[in-house]
mmCIF file of N, CA and C in Angstrom:
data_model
loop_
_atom_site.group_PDB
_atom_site.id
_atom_site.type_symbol
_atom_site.label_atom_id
_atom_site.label_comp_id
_atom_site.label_asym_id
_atom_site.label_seq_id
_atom_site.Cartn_x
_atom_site.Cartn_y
_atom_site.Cartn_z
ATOM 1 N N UNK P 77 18.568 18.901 15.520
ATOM 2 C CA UNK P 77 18.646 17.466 15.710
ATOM 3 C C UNK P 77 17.579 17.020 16.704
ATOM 4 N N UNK P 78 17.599 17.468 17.755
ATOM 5 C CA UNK P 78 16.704 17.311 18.778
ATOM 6 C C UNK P 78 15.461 18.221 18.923
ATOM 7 N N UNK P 79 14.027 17.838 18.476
ATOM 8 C CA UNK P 79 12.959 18.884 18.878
ATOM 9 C C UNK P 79 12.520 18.651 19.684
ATOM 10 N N UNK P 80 12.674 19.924 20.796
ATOM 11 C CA UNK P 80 11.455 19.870 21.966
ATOM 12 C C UNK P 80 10.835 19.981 22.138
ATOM 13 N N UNK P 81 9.935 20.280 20.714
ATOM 14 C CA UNK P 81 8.330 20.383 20.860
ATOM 15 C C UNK P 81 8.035 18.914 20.154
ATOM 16 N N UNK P 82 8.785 18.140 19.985
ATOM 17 C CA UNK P 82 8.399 16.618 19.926
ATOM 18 C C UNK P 82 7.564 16.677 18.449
ATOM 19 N N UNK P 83 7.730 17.598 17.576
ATOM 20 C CA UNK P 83 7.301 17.206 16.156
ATOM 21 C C UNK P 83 7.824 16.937 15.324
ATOM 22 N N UNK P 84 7.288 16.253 14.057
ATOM 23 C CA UNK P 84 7.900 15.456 13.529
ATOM 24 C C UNK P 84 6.922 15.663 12.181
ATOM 25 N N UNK P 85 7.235 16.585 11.065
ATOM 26 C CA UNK P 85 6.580 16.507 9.835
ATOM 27 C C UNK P 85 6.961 15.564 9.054
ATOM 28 N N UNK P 86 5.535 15.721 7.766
ATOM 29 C CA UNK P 86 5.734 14.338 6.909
ATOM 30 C C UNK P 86 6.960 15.164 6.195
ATOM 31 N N UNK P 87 7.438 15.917 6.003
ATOM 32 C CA UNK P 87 8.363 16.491 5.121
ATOM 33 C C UNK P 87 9.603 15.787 5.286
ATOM 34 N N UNK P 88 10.045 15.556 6.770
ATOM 35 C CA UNK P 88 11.275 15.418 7.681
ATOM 36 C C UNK P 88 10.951 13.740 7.502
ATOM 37 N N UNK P 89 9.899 13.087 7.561
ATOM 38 C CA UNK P 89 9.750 11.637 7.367
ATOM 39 C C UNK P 89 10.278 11.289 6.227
ATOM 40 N N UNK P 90 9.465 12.131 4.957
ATOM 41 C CA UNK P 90 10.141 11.992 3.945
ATOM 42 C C UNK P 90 10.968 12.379 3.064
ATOM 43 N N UNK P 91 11.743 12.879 3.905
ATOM 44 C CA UNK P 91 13.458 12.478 3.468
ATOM 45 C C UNK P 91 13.898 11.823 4.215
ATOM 46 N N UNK P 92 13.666 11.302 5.395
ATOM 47 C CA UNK P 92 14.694 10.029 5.764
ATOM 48 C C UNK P 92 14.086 8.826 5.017
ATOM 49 N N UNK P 93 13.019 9.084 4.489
ATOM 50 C CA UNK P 93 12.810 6.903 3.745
ATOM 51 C C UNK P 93 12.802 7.679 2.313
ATOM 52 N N UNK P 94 12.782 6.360 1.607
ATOM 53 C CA UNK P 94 13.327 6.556 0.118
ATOM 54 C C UNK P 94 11.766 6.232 -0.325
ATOM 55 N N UNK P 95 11.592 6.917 -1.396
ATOM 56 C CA UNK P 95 10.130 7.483 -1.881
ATOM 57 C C UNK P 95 8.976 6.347 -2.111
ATOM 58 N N UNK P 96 9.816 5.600 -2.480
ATOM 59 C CA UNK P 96 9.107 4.026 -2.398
ATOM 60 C C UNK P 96 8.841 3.280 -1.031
ATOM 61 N N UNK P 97 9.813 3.825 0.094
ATOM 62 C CA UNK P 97 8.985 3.197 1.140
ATOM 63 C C UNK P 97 7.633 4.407 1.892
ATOM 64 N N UNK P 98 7.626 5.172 1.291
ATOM 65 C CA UNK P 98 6.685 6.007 2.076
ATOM 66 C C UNK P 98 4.882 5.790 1.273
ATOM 67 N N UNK P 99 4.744 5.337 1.787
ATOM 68 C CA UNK P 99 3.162 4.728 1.536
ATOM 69 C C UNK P 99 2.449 5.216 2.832
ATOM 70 N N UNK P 100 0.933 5.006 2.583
ATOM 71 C CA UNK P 100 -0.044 5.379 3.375
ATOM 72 C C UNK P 100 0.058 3.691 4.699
ATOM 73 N N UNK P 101 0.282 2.831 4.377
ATOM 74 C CA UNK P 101 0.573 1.835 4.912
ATOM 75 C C UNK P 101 1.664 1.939 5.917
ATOM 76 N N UNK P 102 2.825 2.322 5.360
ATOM 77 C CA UNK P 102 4.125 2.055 6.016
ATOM 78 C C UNK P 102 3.907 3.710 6.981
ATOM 79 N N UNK P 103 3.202 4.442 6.702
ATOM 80 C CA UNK P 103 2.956 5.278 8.086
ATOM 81 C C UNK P 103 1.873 4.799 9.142
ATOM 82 N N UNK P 104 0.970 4.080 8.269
ATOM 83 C CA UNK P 104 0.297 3.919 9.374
ATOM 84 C C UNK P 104 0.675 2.838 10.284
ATOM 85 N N UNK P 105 1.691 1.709 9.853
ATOM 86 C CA UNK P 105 2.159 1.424 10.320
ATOM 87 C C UNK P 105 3.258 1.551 11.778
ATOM 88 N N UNK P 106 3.947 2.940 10.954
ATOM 89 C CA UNK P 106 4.503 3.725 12.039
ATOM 90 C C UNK P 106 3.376 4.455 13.492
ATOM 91 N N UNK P 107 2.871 4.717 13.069
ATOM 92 C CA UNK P 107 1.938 4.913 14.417
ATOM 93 C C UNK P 107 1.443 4.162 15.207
ATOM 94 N N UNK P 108 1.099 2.633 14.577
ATOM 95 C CA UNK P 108 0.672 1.678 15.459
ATOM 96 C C UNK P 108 1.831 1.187 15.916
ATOM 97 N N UNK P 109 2.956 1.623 15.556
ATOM 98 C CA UNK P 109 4.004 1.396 17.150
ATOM 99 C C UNK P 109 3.875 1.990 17.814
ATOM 100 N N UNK P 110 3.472 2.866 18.160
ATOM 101 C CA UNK P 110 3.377 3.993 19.433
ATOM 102 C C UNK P 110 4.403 5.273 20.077
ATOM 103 N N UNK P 111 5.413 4.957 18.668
ATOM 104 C CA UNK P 111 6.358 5.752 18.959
ATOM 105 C C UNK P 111 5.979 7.275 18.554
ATOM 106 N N UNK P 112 4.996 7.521 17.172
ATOM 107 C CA UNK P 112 4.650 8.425 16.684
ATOM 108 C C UNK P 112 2.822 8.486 16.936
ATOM 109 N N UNK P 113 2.632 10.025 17.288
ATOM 110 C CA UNK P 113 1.358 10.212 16.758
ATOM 111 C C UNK P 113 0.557 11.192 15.809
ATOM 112 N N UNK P 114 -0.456 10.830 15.580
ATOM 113 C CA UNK P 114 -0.464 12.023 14.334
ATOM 114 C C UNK P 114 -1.486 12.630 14.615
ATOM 115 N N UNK P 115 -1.433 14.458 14.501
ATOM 116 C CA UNK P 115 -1.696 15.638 15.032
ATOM 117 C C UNK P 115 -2.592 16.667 13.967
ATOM 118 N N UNK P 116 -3.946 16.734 14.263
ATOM 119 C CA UNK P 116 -4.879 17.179 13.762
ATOM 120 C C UNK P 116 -5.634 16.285 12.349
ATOM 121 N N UNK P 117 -6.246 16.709 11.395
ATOM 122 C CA UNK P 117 -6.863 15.961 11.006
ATOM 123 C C UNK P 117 -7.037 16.065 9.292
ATOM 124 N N UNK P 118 -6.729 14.913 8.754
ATOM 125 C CA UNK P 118 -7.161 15.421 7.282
ATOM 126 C C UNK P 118 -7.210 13.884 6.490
ATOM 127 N N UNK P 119 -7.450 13.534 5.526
ATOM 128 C CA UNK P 119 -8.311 12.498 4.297
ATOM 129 C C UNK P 119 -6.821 11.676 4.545
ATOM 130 N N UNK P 120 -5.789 12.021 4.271
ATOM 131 C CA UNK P 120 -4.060 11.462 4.433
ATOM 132 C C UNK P 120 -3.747 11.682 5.092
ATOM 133 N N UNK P 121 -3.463 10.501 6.072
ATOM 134 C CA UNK P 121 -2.537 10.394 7.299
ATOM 135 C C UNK P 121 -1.242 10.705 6.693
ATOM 136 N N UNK P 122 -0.306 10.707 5.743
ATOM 137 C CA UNK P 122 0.766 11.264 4.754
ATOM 138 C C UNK P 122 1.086 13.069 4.834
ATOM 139 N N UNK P 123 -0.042 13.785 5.508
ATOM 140 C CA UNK P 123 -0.375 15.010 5.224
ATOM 141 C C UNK P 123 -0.438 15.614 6.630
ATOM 142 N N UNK P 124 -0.550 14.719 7.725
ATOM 143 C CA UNK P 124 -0.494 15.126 8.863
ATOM 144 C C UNK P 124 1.169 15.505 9.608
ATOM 145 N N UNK P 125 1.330 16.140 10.556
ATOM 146 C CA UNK P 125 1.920 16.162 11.100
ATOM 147 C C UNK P 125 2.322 15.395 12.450
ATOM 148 N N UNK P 126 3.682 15.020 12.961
ATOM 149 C CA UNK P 126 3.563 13.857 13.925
ATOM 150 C C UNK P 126 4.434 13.791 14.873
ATOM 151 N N UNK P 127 3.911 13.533 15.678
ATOM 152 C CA UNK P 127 5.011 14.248 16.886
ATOM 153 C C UNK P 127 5.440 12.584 17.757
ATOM 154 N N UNK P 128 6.743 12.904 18.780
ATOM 155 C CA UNK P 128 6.627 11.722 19.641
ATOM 156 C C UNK P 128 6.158 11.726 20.816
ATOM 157 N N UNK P 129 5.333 10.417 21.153
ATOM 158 C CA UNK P 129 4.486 10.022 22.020
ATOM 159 C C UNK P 129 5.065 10.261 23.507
ATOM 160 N N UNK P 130 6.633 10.273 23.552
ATOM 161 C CA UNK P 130 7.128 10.694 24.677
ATOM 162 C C UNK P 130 8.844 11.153 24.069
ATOM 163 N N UNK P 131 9.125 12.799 25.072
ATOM 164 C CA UNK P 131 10.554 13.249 24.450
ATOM 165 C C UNK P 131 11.750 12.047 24.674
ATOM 166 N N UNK P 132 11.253 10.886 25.519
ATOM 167 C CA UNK P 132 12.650 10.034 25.505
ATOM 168 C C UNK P 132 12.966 8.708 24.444
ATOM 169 N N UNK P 133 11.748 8.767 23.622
ATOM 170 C CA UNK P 133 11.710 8.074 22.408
ATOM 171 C C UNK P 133 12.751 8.711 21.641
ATOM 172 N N UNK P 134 12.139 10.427 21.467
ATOM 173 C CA UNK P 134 12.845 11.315 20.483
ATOM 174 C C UNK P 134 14.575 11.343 21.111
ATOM 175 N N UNK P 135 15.218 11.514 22.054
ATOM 176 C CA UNK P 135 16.072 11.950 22.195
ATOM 177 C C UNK P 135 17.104 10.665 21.901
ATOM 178 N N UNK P 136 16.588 9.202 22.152
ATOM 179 C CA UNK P 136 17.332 8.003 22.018
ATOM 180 C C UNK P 136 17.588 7.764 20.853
ATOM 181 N N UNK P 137 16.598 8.178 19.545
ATOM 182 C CA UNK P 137 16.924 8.248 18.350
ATOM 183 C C UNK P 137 17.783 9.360 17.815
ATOM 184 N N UNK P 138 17.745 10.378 18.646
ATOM 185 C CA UNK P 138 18.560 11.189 17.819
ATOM 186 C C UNK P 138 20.281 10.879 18.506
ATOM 187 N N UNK P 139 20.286 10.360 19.413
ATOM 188 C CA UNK P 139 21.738 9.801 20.629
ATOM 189 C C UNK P 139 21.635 8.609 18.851
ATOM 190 N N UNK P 140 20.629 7.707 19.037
ATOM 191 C CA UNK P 140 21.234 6.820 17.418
ATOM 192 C C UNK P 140 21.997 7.356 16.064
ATOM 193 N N UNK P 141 20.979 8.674 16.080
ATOM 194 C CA UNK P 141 21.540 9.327 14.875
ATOM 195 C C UNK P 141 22.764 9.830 15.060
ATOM 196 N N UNK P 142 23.549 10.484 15.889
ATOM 197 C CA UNK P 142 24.512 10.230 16.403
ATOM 198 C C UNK P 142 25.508 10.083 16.041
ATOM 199 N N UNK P 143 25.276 8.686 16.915
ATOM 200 C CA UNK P 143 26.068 7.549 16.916
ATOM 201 C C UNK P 143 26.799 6.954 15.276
ATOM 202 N N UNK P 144 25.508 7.497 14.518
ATOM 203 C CA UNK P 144 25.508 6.403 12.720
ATOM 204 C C UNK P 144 26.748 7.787 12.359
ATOM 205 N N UNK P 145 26.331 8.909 12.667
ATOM 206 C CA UNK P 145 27.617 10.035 11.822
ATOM 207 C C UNK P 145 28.455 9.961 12.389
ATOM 208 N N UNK P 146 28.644 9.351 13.374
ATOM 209 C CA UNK P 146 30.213 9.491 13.961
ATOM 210 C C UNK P 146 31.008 8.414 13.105
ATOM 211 N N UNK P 147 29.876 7.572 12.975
ATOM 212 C CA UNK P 147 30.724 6.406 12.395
ATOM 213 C C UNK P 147 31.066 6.205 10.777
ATOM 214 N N UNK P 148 30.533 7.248 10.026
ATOM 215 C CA UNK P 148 30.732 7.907 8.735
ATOM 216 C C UNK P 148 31.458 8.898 8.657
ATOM 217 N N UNK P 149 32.107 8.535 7.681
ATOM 218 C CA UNK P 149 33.592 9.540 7.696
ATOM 219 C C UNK P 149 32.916 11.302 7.068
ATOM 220 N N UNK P 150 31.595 10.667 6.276
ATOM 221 C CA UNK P 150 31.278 12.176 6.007
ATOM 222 C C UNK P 150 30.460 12.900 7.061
ATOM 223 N N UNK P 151 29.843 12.323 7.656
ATOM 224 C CA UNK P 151 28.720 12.906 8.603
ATOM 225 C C UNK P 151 29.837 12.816 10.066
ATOM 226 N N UNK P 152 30.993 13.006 10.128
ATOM 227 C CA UNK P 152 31.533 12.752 11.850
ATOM 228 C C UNK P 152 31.654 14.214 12.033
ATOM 229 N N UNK P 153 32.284 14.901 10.788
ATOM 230 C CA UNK P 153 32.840 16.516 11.663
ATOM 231 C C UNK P 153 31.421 17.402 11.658
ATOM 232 N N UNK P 154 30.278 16.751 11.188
ATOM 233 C CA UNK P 154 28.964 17.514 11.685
ATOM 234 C C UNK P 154 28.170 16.788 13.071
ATOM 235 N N UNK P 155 28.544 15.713 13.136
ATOM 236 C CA UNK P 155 28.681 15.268 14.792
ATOM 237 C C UNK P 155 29.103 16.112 15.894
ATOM 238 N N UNK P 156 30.449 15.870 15.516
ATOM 239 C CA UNK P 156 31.265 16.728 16.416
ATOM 240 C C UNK P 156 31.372 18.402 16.965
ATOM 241 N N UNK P 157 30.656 18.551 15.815
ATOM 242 C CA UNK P 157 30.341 20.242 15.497
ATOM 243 C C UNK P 157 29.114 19.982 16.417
ATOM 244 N N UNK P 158 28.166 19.242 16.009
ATOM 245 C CA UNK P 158 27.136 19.469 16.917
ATOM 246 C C UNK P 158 27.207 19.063 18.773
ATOM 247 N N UNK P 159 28.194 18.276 18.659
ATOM 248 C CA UNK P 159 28.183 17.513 20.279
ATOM 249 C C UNK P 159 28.953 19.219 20.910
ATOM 250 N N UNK P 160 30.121 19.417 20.167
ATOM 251 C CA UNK P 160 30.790 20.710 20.606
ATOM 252 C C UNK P 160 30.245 21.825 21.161
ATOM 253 N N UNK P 161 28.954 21.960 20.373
ATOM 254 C CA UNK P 161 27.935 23.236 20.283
ATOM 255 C C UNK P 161 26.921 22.870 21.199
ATOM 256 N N UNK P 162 26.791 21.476 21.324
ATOM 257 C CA UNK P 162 25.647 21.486 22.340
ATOM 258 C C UNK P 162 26.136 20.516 23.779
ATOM 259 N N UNK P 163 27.220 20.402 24.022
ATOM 260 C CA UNK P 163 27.469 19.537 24.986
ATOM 261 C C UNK P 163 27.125 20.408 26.655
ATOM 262 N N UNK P 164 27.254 21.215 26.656
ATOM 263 C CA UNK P 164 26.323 22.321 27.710
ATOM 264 C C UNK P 164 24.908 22.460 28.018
ATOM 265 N N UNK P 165 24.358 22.178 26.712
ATOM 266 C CA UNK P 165 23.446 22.380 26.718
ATOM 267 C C UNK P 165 21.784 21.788 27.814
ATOM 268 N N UNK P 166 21.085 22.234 28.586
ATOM 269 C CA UNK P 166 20.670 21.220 29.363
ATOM 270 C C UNK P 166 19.276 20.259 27.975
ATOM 271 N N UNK P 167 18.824 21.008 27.325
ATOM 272 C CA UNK P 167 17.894 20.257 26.678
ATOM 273 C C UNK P 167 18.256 19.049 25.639
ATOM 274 N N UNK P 168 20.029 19.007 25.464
ATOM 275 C CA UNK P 168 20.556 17.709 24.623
ATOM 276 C C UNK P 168 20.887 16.986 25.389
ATOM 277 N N UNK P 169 21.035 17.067 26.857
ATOM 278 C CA UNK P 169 21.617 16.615 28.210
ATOM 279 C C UNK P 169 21.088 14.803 28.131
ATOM 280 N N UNK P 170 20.080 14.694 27.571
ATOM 281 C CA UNK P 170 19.612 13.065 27.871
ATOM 282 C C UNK P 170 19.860 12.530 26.319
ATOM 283 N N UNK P 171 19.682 13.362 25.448
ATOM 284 C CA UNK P 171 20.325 12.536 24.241
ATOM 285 C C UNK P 171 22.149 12.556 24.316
ATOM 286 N N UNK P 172 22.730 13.132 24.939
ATOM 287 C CA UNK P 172 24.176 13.178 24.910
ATOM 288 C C UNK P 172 24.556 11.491 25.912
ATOM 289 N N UNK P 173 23.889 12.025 27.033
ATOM 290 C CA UNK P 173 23.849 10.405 27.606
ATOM 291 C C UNK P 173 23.506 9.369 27.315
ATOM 292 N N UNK P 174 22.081 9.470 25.889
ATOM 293 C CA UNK P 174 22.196 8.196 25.559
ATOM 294 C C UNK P 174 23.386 7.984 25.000
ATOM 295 N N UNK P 175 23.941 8.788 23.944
ATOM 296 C CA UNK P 175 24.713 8.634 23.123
ATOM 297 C C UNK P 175 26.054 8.282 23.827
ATOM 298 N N UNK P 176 26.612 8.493 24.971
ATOM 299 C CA UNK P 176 27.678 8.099 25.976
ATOM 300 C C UNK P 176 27.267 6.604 25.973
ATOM 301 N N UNK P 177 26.243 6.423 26.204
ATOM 302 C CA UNK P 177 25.979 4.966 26.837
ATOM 303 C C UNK P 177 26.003 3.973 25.588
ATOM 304 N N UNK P 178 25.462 4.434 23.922
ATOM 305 C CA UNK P 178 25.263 3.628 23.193
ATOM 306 C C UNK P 178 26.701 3.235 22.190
ATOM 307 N N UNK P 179 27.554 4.488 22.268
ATOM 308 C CA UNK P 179 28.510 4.830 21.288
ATOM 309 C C UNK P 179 29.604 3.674 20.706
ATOM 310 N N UNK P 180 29.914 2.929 21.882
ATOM 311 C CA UNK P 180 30.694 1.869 21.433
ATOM 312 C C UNK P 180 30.267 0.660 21.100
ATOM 313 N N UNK P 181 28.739 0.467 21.185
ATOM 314 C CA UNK P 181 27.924 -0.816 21.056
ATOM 315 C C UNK P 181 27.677 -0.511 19.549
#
């Protein structure tokens, strides 16, 4: 759920958007927010790999992601499995707090 090497392949991009939103546009888009950047070099920015610009971007989204399975009846007991398994943990330690802080909003 959480990477600490802050990468982020097009593989993993695309499966979270649906095949029609993944265009050369709607990534490059994504980078000129500044949340993502993209890592080494080739003809398709689609083909690169992409990491976040800082780990507290990454960890607030994944405290979001979260948050969305808890609140789905199918995705809660893989929540819970995961909060269970990693609530010790020191490297989930700032996504667990976002997720304390965001959970009931």
């Amino acid at each position: 759920m959480v990477n600490t090497g802050k990468l982020v392949t097009h593989q993993l991009i695309k499966a979270k958007l649906k095949d029609k939103d993944f265009t050369i546009l709607n990534i490059e888009k994504i980078n000129k927010l500044g949340l993502l950047k993209a890592e080494g070099t080739s003809e398709s920015i689609i083909n690169l790999n992409h990491q976040f610009i800082h780990l507290t971007f990454q960890e607030y989204l994944a405290a979001l992601r979260l948050k969305n399975q808890l609140k789905n009846k199918e995705d809660k007991s893989k929540a819970v499995n995961f909060i269970g398994e990693h609530r010790n943990d020191p490297k989930y330690l700032m996504a667990l707090k976002f997720l304390a802080g965001i959970v009931n909003k």
